[in-house]
Coordinates of C-alpha atoms in Angstrom, one line a residue:
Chain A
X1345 CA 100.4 -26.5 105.4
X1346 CA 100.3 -24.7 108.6
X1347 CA 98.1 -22.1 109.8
X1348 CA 99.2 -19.6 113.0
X1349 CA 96.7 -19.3 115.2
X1350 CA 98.1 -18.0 118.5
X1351 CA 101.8 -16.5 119.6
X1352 CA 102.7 -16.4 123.3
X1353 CA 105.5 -14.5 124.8
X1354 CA 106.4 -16.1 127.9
X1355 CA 108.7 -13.5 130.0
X1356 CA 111.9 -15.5 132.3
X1357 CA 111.1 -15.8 135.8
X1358 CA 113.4 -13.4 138.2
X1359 CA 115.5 -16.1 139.7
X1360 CA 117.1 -16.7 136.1
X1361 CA 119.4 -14.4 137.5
X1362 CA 120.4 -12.5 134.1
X1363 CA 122.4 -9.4 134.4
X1364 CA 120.4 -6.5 134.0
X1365 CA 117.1 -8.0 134.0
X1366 CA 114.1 -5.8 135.5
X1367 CA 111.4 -7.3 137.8
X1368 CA 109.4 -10.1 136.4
X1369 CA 106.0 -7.5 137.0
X1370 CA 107.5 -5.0 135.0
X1371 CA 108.7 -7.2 132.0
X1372 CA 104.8 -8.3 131.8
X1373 CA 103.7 -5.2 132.0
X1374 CA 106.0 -3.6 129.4
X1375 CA 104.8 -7.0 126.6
X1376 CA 101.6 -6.5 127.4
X1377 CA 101.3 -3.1 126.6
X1378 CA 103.6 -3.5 123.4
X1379 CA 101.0 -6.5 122.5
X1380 CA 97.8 -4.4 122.8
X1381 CA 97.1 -3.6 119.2
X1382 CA 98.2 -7.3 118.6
X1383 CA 95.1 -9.7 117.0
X1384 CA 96.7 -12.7 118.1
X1385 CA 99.8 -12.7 120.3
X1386 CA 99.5 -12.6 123.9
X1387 CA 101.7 -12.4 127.2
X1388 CA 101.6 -15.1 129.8
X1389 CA 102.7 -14.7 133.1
X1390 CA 102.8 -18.5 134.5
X1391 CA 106.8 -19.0 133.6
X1392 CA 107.9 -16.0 135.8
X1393 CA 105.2 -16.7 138.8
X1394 CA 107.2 -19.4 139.7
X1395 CA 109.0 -19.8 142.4
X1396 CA 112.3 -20.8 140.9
X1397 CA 113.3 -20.6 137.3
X1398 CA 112.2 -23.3 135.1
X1399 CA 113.8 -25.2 132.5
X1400 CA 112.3 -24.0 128.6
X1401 CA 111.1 -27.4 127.8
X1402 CA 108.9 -27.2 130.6
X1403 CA 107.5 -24.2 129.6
X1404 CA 106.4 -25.8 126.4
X1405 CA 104.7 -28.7 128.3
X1406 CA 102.9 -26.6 130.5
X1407 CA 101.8 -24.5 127.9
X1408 CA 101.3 -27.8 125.5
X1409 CA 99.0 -29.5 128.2
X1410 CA 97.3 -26.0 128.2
X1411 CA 95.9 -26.5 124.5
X1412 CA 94.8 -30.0 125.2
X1413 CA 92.9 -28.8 127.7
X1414 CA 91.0 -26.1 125.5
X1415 CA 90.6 -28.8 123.0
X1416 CA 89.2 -31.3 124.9
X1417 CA 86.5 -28.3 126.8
X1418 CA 85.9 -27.8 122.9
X1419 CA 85.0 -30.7 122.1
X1420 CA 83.1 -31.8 125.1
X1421 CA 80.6 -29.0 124.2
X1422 CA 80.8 -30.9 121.3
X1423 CA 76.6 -30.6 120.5
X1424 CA 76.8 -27.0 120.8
X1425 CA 79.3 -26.9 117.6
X1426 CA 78.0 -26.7 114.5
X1427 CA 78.4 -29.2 112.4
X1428 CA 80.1 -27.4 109.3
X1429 CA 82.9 -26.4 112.0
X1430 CA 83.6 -30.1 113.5
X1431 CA 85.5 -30.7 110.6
X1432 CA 87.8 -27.6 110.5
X1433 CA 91.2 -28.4 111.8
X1434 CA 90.5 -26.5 115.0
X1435 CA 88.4 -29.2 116.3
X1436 CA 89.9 -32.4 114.6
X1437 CA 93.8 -32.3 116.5
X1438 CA 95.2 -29.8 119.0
X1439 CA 97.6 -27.1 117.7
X1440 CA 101.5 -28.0 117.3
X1441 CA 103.5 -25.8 120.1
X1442 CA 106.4 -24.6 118.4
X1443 CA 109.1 -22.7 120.0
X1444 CA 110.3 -19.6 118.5
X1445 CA 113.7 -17.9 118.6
X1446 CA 116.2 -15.9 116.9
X1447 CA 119.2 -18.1 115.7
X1448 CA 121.8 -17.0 118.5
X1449 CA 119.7 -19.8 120.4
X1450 CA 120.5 -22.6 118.6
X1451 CA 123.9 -21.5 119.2
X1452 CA 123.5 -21.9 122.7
X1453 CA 122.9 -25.1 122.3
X1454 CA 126.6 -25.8 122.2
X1455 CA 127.0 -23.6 125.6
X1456 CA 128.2 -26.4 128.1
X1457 CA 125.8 -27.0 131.0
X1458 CA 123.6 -24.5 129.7
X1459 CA 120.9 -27.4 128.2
X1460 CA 120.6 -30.3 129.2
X1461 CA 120.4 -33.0 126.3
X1462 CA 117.4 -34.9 126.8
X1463 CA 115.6 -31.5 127.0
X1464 CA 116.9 -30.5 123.4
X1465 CA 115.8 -33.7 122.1
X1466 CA 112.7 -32.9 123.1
X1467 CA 112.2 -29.7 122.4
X1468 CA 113.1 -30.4 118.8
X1469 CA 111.6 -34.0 118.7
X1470 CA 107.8 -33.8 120.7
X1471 CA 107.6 -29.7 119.9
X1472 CA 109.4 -28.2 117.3
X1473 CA 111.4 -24.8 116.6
X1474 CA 110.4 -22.0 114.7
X1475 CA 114.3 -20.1 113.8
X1476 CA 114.2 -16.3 113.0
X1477 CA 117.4 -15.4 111.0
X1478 CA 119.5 -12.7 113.0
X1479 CA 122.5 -11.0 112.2
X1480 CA 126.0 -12.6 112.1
X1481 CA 124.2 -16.2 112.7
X1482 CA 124.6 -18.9 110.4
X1483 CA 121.9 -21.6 111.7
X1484 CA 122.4 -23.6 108.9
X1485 CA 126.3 -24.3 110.6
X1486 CA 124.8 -24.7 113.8
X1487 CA 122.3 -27.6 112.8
X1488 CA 125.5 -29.4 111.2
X1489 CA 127.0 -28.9 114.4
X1490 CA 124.8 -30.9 116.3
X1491 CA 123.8 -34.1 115.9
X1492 CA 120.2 -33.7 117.7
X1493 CA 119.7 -30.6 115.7
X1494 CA 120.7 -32.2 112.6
X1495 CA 118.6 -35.9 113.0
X1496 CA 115.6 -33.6 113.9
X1497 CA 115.7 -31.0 111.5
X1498 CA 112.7 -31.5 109.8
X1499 CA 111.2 -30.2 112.6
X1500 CA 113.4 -27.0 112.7
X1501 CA 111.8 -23.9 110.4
X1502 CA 114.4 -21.7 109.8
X1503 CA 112.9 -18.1 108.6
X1504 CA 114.5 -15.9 107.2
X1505 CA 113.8 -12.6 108.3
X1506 CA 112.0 -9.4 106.1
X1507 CA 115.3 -7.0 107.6
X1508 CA 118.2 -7.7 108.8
X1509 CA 118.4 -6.7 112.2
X1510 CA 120.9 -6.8 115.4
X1511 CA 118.6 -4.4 117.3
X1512 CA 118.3 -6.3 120.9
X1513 CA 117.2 -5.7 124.0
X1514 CA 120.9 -4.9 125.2
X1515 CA 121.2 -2.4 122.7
X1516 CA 117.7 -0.3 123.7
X1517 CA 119.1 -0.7 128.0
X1518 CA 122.8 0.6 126.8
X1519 CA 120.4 3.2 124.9
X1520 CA 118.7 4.4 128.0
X1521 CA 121.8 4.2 130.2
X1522 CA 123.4 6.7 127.9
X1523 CA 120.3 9.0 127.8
X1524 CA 119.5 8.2 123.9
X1525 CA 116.5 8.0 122.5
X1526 CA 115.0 4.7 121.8
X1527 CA 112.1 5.8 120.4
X1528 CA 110.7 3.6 116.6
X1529 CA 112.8 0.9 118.6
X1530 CA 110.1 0.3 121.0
X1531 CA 106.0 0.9 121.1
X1532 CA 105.7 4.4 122.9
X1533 CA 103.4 3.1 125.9
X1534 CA 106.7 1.1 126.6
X1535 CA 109.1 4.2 126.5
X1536 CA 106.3 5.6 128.6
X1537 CA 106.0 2.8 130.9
X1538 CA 110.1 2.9 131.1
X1539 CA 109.9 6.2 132.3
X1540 CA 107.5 6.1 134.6
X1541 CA 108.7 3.6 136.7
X1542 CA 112.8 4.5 136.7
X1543 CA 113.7 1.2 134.6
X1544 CA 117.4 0.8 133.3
X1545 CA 118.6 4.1 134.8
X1546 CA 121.8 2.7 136.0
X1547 CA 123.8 -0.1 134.6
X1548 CA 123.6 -3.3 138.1
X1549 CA 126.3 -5.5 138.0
Chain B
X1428 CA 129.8 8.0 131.8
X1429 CA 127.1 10.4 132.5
X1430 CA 125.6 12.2 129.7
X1431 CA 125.1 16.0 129.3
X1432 CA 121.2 16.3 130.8
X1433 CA 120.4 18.8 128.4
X1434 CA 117.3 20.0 129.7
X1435 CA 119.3 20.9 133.0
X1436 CA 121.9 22.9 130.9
X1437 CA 121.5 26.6 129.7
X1438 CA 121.1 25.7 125.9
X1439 CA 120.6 29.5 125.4
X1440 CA 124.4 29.2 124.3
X1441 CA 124.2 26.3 121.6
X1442 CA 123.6 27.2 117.9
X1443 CA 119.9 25.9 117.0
X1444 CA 119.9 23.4 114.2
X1445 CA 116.9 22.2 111.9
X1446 CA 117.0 18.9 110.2
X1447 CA 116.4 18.4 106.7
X1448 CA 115.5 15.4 105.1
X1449 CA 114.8 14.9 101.7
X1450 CA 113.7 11.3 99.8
X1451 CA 110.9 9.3 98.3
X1452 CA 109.5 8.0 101.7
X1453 CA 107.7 5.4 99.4
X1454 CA 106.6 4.7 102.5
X1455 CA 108.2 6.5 105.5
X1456 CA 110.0 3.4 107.9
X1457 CA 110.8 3.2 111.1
X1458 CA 114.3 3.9 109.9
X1459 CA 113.8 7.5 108.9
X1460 CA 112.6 7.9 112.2
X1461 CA 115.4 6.7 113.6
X1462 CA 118.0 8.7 111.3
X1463 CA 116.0 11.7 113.3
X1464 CA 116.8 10.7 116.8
X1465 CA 120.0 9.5 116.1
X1466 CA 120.7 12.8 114.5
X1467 CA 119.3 14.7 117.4
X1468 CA 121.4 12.8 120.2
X1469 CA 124.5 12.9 118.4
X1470 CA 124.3 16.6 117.7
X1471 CA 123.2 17.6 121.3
X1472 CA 125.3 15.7 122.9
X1473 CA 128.6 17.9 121.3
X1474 CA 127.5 20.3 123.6
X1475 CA 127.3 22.8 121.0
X1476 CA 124.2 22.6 119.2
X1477 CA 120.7 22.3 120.1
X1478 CA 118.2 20.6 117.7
X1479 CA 114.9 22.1 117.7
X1480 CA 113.1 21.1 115.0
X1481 CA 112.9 18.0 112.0
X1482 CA 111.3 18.6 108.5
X1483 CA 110.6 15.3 106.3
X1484 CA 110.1 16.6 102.6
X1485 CA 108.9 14.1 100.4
X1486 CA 109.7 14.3 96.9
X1487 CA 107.2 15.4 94.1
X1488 CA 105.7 12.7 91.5
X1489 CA 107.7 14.7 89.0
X1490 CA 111.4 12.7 90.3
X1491 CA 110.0 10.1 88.3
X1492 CA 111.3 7.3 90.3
X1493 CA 110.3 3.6 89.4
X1494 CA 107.6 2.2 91.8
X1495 CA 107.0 6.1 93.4
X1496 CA 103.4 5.9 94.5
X1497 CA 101.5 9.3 94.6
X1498 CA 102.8 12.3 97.0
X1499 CA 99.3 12.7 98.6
X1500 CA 99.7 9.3 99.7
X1501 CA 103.5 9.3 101.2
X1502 CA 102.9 12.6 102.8
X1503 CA 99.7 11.6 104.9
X1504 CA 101.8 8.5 105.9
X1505 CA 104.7 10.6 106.9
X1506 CA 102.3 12.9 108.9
X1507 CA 100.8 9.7 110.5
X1508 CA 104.2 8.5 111.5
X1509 CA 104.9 11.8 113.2
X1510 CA 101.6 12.4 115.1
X1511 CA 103.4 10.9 118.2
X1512 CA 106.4 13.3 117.8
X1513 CA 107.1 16.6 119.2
X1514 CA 109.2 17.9 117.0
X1515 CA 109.2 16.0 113.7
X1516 CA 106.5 17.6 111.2
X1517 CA 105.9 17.0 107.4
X1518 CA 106.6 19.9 104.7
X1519 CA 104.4 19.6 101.5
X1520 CA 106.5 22.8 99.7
X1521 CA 108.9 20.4 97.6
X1522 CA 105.6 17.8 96.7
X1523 CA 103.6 20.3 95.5
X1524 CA 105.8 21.5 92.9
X1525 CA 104.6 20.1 89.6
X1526 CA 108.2 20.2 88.7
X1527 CA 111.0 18.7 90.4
X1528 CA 112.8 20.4 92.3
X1529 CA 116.9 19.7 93.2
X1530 CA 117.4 19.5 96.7
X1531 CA 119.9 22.4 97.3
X1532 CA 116.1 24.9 95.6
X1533 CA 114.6 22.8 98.9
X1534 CA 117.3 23.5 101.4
X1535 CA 117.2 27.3 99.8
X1536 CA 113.4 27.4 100.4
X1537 CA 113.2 26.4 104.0
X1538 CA 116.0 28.6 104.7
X1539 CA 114.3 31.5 103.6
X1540 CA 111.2 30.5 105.9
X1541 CA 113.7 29.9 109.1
X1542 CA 115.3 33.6 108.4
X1543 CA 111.6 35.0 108.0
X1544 CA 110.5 33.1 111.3
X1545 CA 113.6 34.9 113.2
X1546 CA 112.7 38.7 111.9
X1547 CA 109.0 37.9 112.5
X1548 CA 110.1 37.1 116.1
X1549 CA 112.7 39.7 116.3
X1550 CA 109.9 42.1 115.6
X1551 CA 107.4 41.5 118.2
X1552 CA 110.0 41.1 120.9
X1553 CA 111.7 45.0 120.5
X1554 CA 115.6 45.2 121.1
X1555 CA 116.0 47.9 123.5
X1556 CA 116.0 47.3 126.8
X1557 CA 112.9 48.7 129.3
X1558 CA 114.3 49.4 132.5
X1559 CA 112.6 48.3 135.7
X1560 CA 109.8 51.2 136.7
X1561 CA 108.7 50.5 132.7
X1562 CA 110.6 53.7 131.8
X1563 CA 112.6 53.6 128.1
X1564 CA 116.2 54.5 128.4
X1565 CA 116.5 58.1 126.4
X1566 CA 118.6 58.2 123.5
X1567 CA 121.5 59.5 124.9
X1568 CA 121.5 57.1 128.2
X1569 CA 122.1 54.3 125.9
X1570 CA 125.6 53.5 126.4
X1571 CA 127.4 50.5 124.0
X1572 CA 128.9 48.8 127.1
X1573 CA 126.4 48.2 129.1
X1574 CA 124.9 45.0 130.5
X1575 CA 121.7 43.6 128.5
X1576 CA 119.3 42.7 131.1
X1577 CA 116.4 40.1 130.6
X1578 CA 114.8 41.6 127.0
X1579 CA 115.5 38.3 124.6
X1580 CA 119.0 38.5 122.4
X1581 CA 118.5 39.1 119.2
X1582 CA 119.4 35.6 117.9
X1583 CA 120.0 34.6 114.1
X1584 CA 118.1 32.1 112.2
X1585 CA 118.4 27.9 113.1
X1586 CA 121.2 26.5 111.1
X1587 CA 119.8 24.2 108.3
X1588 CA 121.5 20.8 108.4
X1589 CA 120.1 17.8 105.6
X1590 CA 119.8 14.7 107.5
X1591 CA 120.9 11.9 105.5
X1592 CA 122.1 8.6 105.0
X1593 CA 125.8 6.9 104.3
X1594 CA 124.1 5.6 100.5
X1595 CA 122.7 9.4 99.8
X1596 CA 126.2 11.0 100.7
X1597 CA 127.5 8.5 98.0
X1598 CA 124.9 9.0 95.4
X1599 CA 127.0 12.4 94.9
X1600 CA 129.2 10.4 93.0
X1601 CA 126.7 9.3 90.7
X1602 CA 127.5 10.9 86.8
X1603 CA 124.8 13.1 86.1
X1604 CA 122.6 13.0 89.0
X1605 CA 124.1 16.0 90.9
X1606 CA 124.9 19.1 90.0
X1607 CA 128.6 20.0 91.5
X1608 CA 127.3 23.2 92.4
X1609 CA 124.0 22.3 94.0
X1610 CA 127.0 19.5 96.1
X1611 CA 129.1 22.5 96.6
X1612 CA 126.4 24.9 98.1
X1613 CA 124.8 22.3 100.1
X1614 CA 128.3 21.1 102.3
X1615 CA 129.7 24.7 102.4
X1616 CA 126.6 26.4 103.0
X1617 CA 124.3 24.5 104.8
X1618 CA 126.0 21.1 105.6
X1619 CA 125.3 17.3 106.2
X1620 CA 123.9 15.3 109.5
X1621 CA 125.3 11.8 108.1
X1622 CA 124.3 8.5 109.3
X1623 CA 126.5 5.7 108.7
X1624 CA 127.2 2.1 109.6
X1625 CA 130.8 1.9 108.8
X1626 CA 132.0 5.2 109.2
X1627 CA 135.3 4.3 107.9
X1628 CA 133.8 3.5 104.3
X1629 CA 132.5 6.8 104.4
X1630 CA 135.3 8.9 105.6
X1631 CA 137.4 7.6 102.7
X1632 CA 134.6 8.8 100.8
X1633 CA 134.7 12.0 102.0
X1634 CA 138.3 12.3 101.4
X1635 CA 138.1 11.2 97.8
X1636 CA 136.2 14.6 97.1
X1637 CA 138.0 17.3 96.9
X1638 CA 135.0 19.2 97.8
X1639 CA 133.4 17.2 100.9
X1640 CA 136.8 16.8 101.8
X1641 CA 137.2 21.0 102.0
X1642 CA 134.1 21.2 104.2
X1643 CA 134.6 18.2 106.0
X1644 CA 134.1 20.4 109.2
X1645 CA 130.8 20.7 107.9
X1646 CA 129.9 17.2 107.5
X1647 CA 128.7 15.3 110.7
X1648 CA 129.7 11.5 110.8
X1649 CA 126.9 10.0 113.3
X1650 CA 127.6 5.8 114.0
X1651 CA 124.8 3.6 113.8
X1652 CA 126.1 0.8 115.8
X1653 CA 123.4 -1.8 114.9
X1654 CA 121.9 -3.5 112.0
X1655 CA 118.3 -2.0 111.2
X1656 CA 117.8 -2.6 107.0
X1657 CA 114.4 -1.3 106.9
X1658 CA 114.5 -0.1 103.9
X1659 CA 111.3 1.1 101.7
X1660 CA 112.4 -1.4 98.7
X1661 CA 112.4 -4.1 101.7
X1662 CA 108.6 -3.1 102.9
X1663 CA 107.6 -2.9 99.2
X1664 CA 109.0 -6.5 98.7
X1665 CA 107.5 -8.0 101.4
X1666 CA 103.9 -6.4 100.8
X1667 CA 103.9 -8.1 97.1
X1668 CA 104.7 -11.0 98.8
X1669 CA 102.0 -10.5 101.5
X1670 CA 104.5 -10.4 104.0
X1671 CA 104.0 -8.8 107.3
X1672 CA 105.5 -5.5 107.3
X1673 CA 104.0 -4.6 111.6
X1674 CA 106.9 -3.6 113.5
X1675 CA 108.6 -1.7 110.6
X1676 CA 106.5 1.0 110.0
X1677 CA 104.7 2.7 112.7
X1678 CA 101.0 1.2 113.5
X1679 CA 99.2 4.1 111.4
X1680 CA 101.4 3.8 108.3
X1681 CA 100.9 -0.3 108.2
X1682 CA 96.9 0.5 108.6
X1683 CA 96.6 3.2 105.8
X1684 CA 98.7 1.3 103.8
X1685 CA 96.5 -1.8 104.2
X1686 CA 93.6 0.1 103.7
X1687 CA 94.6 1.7 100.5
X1688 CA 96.5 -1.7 99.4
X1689 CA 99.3 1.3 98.1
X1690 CA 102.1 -1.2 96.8
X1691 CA 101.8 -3.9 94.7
X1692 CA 102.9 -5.2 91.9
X1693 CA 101.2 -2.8 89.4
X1694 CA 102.5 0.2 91.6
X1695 CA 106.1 -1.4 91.2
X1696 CA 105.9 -0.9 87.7
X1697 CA 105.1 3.0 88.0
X1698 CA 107.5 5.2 86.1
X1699 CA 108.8 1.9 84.5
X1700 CA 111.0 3.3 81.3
X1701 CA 111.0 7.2 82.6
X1702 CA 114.1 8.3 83.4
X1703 CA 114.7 10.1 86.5
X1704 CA 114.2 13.4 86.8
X1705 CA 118.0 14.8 87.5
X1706 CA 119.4 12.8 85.1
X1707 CA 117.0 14.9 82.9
X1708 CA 117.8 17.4 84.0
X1709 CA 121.5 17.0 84.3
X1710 CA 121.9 16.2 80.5

């Protein structure tokens, strides 16, 4: 029914303001080299170029308007395509932008002030999530929480996950704070990259 | 709280420890690797020992164990997964034996090798001390009391630890599969690097034996605060089900594995009806 064609890890802008977080140049850096041996996911930097932090649902239309505009170059070179290709699903619709996330999001959700509404509708209405088990989260309680969640949730793919895992990016900083190795947890170049440039040496606050 | 740098620290004084780890690696995950570094951290960071090396010794085709692909196999994967490591390396000794061999013959083996290593080194560095001006102290100079100056101390052999998880500190319990001996020799003797996610669980296990419990000194209680199931039933699983396994195993391991196509449904079945070697064994 679906075929993946393209993952992109979009990186928070700086002015998010989230405890801990490293500069916006370094967090690209780090994905991109974890993503080299990758076929088919990429980083993109637009999100945190921005001058303020924007809102998640206008992420997805950025990056939604960004595929139309691939499709339509596509097809305006339309008599250089074959014509045994024109019919492949590439060129007949552009690709669904799905949002992807572990379960503790839909939980947040149900944070007061932290979404607003008419963005969740339509992040689950016009685009669609893609729900990666984690953990000590039951999505399936959250989507009978919310009445959005729940009228849309044909359009919510909950996936459950090879391994069970609460390994997070809080875990690996509290890791290298302490001096541990976090080594298997993350791709070498990263650790490398980590080391080089003094990242999460001291806990800010 | 600022942890003990120990490349700062004279670890001259610290015993040395090895690391042990027996087990099918059918195929090696980034959880074994992990059971390594945790080890390593928790043990240096008592300020008493120094860990200086890691063995991984896959078990021989002869354990017999359902869905066991071939040692050649699981032991270039392991030694892919540790190309990047600078002190993990892969021992064939225990794979190579066309019997199997109980784990406590494996811990006696590498032993041996550690206490050979040592007299080897003891031998090429001499024990008596030169004195500056290159001149050898005459027999009856040497006096008992005096100060050793910088000739090396002649040091004993690594202690030999097995690394191991909560599930394979309980699988003593198992009728049949151990010997009590082999359990006995391997706690008192060598003892246990024990990785655990609810340390509580396996402290009461612990004290149910009357023989852990004796040796519990012995037996090293590391806490793995998070969740990480990669098991190498779970990678198995998902490859039948053409699952992506990336991100589990190291890069190499998912590569050789997809270029051998090494677990599927047919290799699942290996050993199907054998019984497993111990419990042979053991009868």
């Amino acid at each position: 029914m679906y075929q993946v064609i393209e993952g992109i890890i979009s990186p928070v802008n700086d002015n998010y303001g989230k405890k801990e977080l490293a500069a916006a140049k370094h967090r690209v850096a780090m994905v991109r080299l974890a993503l080299q041996t990758s076929s088919w996911i990429r980083v993109d930097q637009w999100e945190s170029e921005q001058k303020e932090w924007i809102e998640t649902v206008k992420v997805l239309r950025h990056h939604y308007s960004e595929l139309l505009r691939k499709e339509a170059t596509n097809s305006n070179a339309g008599s250089e395509i074959p014509t045994e290709d024109i019919a492949t699903p590439a060129y007949t619709a552009a690709p669904e932008l799905k949002l992807l996330c572990g379960a503790d999001i839909l939980k947040t959700f149900q944070t007061p002030n932290l979404w607003k509404d008419e963005h969740i509708q339509e992040i689950v209405e016009k685009f669609g999530l893609v729900c990666v088990s984690r953990a000590g989260h039951d999505f399936q309680q959250y989507i009978s929480e919310s009445a959005i969640l729940t009228h849309y949730q044909h359009n919510i793919h909950l996936v459950k996950n090879v391994v069970q895992s609460d390994l997070s990016a809080t875990y690996v900083r509290q890791a290298l704070y302490q001096g541990q190795s976090v080594k298997y947890l993350i791709p070498d170049s990263v650790i490398s990259y980590i080391k080089d440039h003094d990242l999460y040496r001291e806990e800010r606050k | 709280m600022a942890c003990i740098d120990s490349s700062m620290e004279n670890l001259d004084n610290r015993k040395e420890v090895v690391l042990l780890a027996c087990g099918s690696f059918n195929p090696i995950t980034i959880m074994h690797l992990r059971l390594f570094e945790l080890a390593k951290d928790y043990m240096n960071e008592t300020g008493q020992y120094n860990v200086i090396k890691g063995i991984i010794s896959p078990v021989g085709d002869a354990y017999k164990k359902k869905g066991l692909i071939s040692a050649q196999h699981r032991i270039k994967m392991a030694e892919l997964a540790t190309q990047s490591s600078k002190w993990l390396e892969v021992d064939t000794w225990e794979s190579c034996s066309k019997d199997w061999l109980e784990t406590a013959k494996v811990l006696s083996y590498h032993q041996q090798r550690l206490e050979a290593e040592n007299f080897n080194n003891s031998i090429v560095s001499p024990p008596s001390p030169i004195l500056p001006g290159g001149k050898r102290k005459r027999i009856d100079d040497i006096d008992a009391g005096e100060p050793k100056p910088s000739a090396p101390q002649k040091k004993g052999p690594p202690e030999l630890k097995l690394l191991c998880g909560a599930d394979f500190l309980e699988s003593f319990a198992v009728p049949n599969l151990w010997k009590p001996e082999d359990i006995a020799t391997i706690v008192a003797k060598y003892g246990l690097v024990c990785i655990t996610r609810s340390g509580n669980n396996t402290k009461k296990f612990i004290y149910e034996s009357d023989v852990l419990w004796k040796h519990r000194s012995n037996i090293h209680l590391v806490n793995e605060w998070i969740t990480n199931d990669v098991s190498s039933t779970k990678i198995r699983r998902a490859l039948r089900r053409g699952q992506s396994i990336r991100y589990l195993v190291p890069e190499a391991v998912q590569q050789y594995i997809e270029k051998y196509n090494l677990y599927s449904t047919e290799s699942e079945d290996n050993n199907a009806g054998c019984i497993l070697a111990p419990f042979l064994k053991n009868k």
